[in-house]
Tab-separated table of C-alpha atoms and ligand atoms in Angstrom:
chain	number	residue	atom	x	y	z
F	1	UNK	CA	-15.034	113.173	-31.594
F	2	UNK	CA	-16.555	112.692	-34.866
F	3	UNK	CA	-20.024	113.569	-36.180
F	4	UNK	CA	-20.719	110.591	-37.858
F	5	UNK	CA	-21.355	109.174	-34.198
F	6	UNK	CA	-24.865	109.703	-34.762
F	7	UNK	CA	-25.329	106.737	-37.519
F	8	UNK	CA	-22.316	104.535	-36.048
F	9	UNK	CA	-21.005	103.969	-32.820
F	10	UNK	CA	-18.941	101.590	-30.221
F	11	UNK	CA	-20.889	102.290	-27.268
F	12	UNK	CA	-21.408	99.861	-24.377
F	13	UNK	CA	-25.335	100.547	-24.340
F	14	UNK	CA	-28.272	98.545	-24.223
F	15	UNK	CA	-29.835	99.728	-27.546
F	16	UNK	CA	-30.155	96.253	-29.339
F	17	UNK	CA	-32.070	94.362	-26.811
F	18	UNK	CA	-35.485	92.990	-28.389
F	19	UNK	CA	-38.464	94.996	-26.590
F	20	UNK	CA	-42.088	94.449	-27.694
F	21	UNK	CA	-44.200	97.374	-27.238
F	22	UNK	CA	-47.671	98.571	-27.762
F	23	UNK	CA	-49.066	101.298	-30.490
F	24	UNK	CA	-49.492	103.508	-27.856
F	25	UNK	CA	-45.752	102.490	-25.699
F	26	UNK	CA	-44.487	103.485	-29.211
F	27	UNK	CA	-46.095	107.237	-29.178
F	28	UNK	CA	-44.896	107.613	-25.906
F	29	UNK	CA	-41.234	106.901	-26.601
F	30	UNK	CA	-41.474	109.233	-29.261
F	31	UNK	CA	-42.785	112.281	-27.359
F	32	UNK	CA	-40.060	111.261	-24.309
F	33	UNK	CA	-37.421	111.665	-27.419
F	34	UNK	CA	-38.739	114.905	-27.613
F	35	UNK	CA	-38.643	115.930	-24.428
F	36	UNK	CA	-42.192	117.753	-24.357
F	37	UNK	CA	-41.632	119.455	-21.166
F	38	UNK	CA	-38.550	121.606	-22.679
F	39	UNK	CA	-40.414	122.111	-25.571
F	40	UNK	CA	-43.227	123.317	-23.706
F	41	UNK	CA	-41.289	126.422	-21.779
F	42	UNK	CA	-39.710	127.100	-25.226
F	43	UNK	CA	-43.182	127.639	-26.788
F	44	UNK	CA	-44.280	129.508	-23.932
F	45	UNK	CA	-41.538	132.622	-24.597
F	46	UNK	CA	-42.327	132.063	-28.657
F	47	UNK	CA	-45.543	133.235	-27.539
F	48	UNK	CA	-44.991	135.937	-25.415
F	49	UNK	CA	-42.889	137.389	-28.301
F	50	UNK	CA	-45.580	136.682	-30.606
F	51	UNK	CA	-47.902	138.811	-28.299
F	52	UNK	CA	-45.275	141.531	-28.258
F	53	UNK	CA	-44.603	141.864	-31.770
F	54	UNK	CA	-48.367	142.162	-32.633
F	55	UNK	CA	-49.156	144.059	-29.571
F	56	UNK	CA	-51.557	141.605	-28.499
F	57	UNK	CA	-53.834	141.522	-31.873
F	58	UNK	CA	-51.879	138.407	-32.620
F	59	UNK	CA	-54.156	135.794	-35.576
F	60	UNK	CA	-54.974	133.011	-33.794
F	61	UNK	CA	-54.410	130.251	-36.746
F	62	UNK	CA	-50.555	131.816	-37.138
F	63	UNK	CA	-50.192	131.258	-33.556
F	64	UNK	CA	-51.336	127.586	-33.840
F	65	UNK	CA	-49.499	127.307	-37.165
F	66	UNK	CA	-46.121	128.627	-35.697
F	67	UNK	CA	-46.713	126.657	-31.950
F	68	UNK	CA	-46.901	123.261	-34.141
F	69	UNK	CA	-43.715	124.142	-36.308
F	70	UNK	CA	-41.617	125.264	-33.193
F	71	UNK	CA	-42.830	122.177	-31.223
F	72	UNK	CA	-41.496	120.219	-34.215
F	73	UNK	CA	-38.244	122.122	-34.636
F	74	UNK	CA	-37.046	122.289	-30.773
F	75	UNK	CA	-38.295	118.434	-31.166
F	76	UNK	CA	-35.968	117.500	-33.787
F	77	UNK	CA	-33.386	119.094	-32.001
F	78	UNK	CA	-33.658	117.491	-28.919
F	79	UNK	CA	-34.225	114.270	-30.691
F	80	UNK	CA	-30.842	114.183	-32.258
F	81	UNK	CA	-29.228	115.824	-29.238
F	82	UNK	CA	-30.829	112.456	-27.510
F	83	UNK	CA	-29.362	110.360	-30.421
F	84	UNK	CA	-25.703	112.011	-29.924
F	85	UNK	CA	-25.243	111.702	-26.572
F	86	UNK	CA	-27.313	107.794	-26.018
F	87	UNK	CA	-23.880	107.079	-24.744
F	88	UNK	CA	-23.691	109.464	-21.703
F	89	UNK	CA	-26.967	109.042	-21.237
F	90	UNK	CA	-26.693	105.391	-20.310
F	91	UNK	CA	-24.363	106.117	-18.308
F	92	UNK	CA	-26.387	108.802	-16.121
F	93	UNK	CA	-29.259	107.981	-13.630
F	94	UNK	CA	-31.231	110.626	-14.738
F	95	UNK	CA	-31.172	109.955	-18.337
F	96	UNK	CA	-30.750	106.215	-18.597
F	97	UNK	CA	-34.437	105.627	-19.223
F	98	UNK	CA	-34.767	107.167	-22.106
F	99	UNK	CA	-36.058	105.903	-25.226
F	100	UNK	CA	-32.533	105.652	-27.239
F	101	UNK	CA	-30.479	103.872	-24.148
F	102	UNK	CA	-32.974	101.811	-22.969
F	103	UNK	CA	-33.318	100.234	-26.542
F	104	UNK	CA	-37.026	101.528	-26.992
F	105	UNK	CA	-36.122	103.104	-30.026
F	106	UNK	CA	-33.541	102.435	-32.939
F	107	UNK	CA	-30.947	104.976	-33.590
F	108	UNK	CA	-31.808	105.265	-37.113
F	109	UNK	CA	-35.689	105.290	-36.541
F	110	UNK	CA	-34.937	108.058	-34.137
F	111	UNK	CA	-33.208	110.077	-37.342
F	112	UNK	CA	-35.964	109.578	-39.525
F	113	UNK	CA	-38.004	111.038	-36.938
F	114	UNK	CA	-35.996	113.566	-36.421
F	115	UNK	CA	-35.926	114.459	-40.438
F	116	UNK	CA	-39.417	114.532	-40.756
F	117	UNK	CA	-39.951	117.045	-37.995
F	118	UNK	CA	-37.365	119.328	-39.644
F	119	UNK	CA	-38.936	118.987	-42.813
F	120	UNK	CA	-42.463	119.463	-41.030
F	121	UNK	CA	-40.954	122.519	-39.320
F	122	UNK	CA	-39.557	124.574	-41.755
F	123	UNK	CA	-42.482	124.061	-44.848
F	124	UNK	CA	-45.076	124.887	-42.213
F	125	UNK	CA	-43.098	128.231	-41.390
F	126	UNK	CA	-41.900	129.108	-44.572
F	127	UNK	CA	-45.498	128.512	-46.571
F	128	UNK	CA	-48.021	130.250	-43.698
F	129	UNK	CA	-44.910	132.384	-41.811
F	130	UNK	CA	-41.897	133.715	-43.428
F	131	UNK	CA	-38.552	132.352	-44.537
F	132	UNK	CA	-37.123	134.357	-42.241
F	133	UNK	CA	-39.016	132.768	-39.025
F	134	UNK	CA	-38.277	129.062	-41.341
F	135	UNK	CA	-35.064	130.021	-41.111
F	136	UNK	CA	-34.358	131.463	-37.708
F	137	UNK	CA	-36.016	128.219	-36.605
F	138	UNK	CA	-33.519	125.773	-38.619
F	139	UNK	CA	-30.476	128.052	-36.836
F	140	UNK	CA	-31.951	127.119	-33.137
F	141	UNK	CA	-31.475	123.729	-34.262
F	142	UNK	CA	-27.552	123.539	-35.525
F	143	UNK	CA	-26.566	125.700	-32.961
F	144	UNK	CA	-28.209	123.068	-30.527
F	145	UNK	CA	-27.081	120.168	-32.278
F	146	UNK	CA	-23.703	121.702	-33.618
F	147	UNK	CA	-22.663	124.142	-31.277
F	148	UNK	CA	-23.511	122.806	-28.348
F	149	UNK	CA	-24.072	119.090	-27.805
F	150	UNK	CA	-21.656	118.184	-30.434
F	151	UNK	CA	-18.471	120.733	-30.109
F	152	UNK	CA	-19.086	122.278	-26.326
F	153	UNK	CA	-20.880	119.949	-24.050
F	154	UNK	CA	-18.045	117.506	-24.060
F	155	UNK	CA	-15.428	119.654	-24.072
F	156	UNK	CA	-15.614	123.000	-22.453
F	157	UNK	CA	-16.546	124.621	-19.144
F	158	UNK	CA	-19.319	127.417	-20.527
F	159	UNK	CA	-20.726	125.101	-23.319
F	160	UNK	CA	-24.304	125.912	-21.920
F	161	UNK	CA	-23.190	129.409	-22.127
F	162	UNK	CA	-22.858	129.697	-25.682
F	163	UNK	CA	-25.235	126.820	-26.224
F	164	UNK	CA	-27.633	128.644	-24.713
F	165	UNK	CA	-27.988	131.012	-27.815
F	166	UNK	CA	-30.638	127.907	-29.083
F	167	UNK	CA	-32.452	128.454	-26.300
F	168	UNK	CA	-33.113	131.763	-26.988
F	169	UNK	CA	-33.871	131.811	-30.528
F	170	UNK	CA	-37.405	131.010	-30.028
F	171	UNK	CA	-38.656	133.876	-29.221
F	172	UNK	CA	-36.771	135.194	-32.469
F	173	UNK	CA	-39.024	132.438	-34.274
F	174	UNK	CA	-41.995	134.106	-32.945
F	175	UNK	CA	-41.779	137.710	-33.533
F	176	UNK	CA	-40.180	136.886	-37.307
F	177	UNK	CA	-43.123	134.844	-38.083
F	178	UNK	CA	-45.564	137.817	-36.972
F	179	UNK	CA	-43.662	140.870	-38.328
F	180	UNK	CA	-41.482	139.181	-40.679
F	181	UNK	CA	-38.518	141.256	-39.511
F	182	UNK	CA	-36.293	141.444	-36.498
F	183	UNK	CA	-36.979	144.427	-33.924
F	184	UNK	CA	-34.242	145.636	-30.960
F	185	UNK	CA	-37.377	144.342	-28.606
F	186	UNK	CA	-37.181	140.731	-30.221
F	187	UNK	CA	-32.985	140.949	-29.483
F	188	UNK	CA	-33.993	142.429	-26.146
F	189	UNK	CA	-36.108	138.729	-25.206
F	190	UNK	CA	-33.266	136.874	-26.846
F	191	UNK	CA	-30.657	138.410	-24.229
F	192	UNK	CA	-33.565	137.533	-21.633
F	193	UNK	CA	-33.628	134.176	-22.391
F	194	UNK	CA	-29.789	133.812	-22.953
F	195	UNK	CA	-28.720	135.426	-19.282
F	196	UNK	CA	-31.340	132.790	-17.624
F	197	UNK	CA	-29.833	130.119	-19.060
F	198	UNK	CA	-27.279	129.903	-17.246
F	199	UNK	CA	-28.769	130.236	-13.701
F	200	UNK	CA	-31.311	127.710	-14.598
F	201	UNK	CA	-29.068	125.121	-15.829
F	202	UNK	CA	-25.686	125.231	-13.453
F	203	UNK	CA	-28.328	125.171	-10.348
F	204	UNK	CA	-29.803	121.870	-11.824
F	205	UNK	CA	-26.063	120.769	-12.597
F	206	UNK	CA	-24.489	121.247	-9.113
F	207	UNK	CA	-26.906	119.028	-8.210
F	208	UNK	CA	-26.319	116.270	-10.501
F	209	UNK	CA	-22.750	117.198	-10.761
F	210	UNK	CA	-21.252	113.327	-10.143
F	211	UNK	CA	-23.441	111.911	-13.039
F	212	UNK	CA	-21.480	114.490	-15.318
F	213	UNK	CA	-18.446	114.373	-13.340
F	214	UNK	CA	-18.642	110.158	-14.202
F	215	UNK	CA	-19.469	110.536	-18.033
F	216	UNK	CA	-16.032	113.568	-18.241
F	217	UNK	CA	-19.059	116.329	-19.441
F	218	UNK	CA	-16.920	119.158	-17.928
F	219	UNK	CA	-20.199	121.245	-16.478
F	220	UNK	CA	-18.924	123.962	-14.639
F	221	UNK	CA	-19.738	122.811	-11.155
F	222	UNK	CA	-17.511	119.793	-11.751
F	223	UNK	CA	-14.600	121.774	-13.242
F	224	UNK	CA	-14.590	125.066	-11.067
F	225	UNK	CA	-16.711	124.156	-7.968
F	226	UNK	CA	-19.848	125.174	-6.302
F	227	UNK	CA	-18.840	127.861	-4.809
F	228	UNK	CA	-17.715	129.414	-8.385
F	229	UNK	CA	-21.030	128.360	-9.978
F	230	UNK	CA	-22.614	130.049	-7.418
F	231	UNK	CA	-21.123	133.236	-7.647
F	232	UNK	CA	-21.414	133.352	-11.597
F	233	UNK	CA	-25.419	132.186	-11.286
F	234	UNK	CA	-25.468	135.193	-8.840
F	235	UNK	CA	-23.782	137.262	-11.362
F	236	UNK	CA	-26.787	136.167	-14.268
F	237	UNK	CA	-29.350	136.446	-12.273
F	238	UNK	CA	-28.428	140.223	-11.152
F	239	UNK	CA	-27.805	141.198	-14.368
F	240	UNK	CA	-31.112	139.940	-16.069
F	241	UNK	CA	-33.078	142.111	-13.821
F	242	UNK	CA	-32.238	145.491	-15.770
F	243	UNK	CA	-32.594	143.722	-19.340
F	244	UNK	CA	-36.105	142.455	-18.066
F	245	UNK	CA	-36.880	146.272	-17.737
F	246	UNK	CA	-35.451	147.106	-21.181
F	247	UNK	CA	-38.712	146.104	-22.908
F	248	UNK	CA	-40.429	148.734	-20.494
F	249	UNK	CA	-37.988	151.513	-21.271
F	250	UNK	CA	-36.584	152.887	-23.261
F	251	UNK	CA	-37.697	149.825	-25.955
F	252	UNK	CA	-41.651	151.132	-24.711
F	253	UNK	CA	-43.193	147.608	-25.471
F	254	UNK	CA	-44.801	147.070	-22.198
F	255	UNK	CA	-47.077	148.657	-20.057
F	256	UNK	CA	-46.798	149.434	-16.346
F	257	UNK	CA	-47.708	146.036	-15.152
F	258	UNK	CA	-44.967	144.243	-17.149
F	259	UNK	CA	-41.989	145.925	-15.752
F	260	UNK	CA	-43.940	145.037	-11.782
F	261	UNK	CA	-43.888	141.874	-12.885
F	262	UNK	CA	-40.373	141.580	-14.178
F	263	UNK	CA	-38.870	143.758	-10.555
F	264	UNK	CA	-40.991	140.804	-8.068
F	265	UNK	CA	-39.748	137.838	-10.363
F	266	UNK	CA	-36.288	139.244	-10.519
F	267	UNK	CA	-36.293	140.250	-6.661
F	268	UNK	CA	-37.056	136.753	-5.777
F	269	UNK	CA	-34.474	135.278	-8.491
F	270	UNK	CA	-31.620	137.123	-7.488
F	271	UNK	CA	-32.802	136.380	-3.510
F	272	UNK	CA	-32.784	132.512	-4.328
F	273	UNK	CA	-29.052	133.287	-5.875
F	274	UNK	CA	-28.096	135.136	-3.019
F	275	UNK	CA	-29.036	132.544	-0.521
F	276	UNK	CA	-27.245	129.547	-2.863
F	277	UNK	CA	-24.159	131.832	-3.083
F	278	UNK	CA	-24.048	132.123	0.778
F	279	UNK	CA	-23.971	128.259	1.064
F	280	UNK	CA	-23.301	126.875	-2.425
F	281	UNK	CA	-22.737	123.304	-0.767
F	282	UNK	CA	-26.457	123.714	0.219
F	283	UNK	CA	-28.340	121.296	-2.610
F	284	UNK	CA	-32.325	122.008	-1.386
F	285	UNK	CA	-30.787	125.920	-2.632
F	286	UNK	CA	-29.535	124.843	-6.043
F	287	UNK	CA	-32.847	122.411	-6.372
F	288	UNK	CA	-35.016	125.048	-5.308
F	289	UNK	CA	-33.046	127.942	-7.489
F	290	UNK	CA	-33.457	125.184	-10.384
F	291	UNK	CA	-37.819	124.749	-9.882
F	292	UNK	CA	-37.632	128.548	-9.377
F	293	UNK	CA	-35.866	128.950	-12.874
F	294	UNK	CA	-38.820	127.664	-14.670
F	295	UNK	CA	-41.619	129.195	-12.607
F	296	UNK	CA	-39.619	132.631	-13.202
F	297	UNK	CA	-39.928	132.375	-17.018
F	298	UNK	CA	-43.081	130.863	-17.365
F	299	UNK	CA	-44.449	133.773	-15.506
F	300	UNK	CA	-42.589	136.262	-17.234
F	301	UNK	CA	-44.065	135.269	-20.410
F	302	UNK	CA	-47.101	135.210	-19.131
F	303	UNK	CA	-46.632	138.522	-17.404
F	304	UNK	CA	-45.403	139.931	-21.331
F	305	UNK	CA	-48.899	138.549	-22.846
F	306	UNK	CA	-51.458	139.784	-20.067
F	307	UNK	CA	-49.786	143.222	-20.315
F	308	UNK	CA	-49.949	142.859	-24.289
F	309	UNK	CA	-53.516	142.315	-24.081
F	310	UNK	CA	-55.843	145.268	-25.443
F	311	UNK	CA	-57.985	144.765	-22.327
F	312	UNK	CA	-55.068	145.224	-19.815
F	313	UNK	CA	-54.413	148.686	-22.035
F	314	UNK	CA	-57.959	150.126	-21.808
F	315	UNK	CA	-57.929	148.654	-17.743
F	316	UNK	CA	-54.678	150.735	-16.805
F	317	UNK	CA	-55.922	153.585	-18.845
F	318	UNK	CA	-59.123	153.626	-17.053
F	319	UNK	CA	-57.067	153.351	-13.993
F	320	UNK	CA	-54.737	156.136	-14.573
F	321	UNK	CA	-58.319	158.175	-15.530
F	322	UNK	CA	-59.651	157.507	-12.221
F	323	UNK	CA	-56.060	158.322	-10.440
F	324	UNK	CA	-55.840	161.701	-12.348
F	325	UNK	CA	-59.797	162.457	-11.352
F	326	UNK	CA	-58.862	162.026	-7.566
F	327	UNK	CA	-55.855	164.162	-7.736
R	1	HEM	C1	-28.181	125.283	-23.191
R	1	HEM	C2	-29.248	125.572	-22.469
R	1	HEM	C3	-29.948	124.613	-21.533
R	1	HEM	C4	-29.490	123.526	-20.900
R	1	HEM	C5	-28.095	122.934	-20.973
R	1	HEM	C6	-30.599	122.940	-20.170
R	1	HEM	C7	-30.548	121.773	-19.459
R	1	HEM	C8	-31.589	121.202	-18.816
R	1	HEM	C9	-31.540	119.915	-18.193
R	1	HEM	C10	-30.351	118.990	-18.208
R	1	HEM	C11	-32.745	119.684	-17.653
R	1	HEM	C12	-33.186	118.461	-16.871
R	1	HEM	C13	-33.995	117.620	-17.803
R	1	HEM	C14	-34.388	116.332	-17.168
R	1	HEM	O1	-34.732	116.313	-15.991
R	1	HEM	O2	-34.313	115.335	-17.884
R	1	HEM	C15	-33.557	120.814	-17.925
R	1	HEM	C16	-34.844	120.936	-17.534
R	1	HEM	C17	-35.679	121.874	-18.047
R	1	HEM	N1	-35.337	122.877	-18.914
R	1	HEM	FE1	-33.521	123.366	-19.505
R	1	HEM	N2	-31.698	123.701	-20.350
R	1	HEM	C18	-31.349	124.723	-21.179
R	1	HEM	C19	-32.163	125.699	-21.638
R	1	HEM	C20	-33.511	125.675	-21.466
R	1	HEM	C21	-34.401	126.581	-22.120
R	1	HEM	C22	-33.975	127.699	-23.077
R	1	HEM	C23	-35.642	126.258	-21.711
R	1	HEM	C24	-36.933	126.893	-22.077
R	1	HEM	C25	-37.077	128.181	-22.309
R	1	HEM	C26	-35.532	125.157	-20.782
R	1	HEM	C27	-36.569	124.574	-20.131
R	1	HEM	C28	-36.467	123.540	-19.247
R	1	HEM	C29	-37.583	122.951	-18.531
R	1	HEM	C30	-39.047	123.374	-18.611
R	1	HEM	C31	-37.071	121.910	-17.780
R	1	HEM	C32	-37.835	120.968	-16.831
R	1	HEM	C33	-38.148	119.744	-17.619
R	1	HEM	C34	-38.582	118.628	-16.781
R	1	HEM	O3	-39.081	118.812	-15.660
R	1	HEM	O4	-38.425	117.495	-17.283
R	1	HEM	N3	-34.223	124.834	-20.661
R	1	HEM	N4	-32.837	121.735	-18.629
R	2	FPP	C1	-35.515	127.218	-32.452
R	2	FPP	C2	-35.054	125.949	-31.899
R	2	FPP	C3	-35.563	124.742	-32.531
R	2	FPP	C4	-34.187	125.927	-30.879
R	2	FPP	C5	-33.752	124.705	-30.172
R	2	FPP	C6	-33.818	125.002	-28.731
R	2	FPP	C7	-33.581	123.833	-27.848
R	2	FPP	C8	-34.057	122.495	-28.235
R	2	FPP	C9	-33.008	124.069	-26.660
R	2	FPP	C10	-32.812	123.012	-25.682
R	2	FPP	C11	-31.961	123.472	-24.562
R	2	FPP	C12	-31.701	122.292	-23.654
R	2	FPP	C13	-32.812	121.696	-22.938
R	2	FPP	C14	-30.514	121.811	-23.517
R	2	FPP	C15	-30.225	120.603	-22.663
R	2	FPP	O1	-29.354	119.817	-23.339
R	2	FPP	P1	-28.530	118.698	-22.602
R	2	FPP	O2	-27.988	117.786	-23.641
R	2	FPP	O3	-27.539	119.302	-21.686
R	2	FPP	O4	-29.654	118.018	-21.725
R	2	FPP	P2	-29.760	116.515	-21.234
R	2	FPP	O5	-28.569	116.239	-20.384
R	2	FPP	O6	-31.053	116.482	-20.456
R	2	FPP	O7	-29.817	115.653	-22.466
């Protein structure tokens, strides 16, 4: 397969067909070529690494600044990941209504776009951030683009494996942009990020697995089997549990609530596994294991910032005062 699919191609997609839209249709496909509700889980762990790293005394306006420039970053990559594969995604129920296969938006318009939020991106990061955070940002999206949707997703069994090192370098983006540097906790929420991938994603594909299985994207459910996928989404989710506790200790980033946090979320995510691995033909298990994915990191970066916060610090001291008093 070549790269220069994303300017030319022979595909048997309705992208040419003459569709008059409003201003405000137009926005919308835009945004949907984005696909804002990705975007929005990866900005929520670029925060709660952004609260780490400063230890919750984080400036509001580089919050804001580095929020917009990963939005526009994990945007550009998904907009070109939607341009590569327009194909497939004609071809799949799920994805056939999307602005590039459903002739909404013109392949090349869709580049532009994609240019200028690159461009956007990386001045924004590199003028009121770091290079290092412009850069880190700019990695996420080849690997996305390269590494995954263009040499694994077609063509290999783990491609979200490995492609799921993009997913995790937001949270990289955040803690460069605050410290300028990389710390083992950063690495430590890149790992986190990396084992869920997996879980989250093979759950959503065994249950789509004849879409893939019809456009030949070898997704492991479709080459190996449910009952494999199970038992290696078991596998993730077990492991992740002890690398959510890292930050804890012996990294001593987090507080005592954190690590409560991280044991319920983890108890109930490797629960959800267990149950899927018991009866991987069971769909409601895989849907449910994939709604649970999300909820599970939203939370835990939400758990990360609320323990981060100065006021959760002098609460839990006052608690352990009170504790100590009684004893
Ligand atoms: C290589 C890694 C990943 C793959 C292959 C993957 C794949 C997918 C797919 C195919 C969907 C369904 C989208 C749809 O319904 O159109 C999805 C949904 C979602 N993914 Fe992932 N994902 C990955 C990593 C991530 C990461 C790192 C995040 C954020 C931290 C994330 C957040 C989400 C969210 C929030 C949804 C629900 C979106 C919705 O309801 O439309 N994903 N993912
Ligand atoms: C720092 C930075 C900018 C990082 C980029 C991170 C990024 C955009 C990750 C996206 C992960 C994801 C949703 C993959 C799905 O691709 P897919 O092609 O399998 O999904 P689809 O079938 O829904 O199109």
């Amino acid at each position: 397969m070549k790269l220069n699919r994303v300017f030319t191609s022979t595909l048997t997609f309705n992208s040419t067909t003459p569709y008059h839209q409003t201003t405000w249709e137009v926005i919308q496909s835009y945004v949907q070529l984005t696909k804002p509700r990705i975007i929005l889980l990866l900005l929520i762990t670029m925060v709660a690494s952004m609260g780490m790293a400063a230890k919750g005394h984080v400036d509001p306006w580089l919050v804001l600044i580095t929020l917009v420039s990963g939005a526009c970053a994990a945007g550009a990559a998904n907009t070109i990941n939607c341009l590569y594969d327009r194909d497939i995604d004609f071809a799949m129920e799920r994805t056939r209504h999307r602005p590039l296969p459903s002739g909404r938006i013109e392949p090349h318009d869709a580049l532009l776009f994609a240019i200028a939020l690159i461009v956007i991106s990386f001045t924004l990061l590199a003028v009121f951030a770091n290079l290092l955070s412009a850069s880190l940002a700019m990695i996420g999206i080849l690997v996305y683009v390269l590494v995954y949707t263009h040499w694994l997703k077609r063509h290999h069994s783990q491609n979200i494996v490995i492609g799921g090192v993009a997913g995790a370098i937001p949270p990289l983006v955040g803690w460069a942009a605050v410290t300028g540097d990389l710390s083992w906790a950063a690495w430590c929420l890149f790992v986190i990020v990396f084992l869920w991938t997996p879980p989250h994603f093979w759950a959503l594909a065994m249950m789509i697995q004849d879409d893939y299985a019809k456009v030949n994207v070898p997704m492991l459910p479709v080459v190996a089997g449910n009952e494999t996928t199970a038992r290696q989404i078991f596998a993730y989710t077990l492991i992740l549990i002890p690398v959510t506790l890292l930050l804890g200790y012996p990294l001593d980033v987090m507080n005592l609530l954190y690590p409560l946090i991280a044991l319920v979320l983890g108890g109930i995510f490797v629960h959800k596994a267990w149950l899927l691995m018991q009866s991987p033909s069971n769909l409601e298990l895989a849907r449910s294991l994939f709604k649970y994915s999300i909820v599970y990191m939203i939370l835990l970066s939400i758990g990360i910032v609320i323990d981060c916060l100065p006021i959760t610090y002098s609460a839990l001291n006052r608690i352990s005062g009170i504790i100590n008093l009684l004893n």
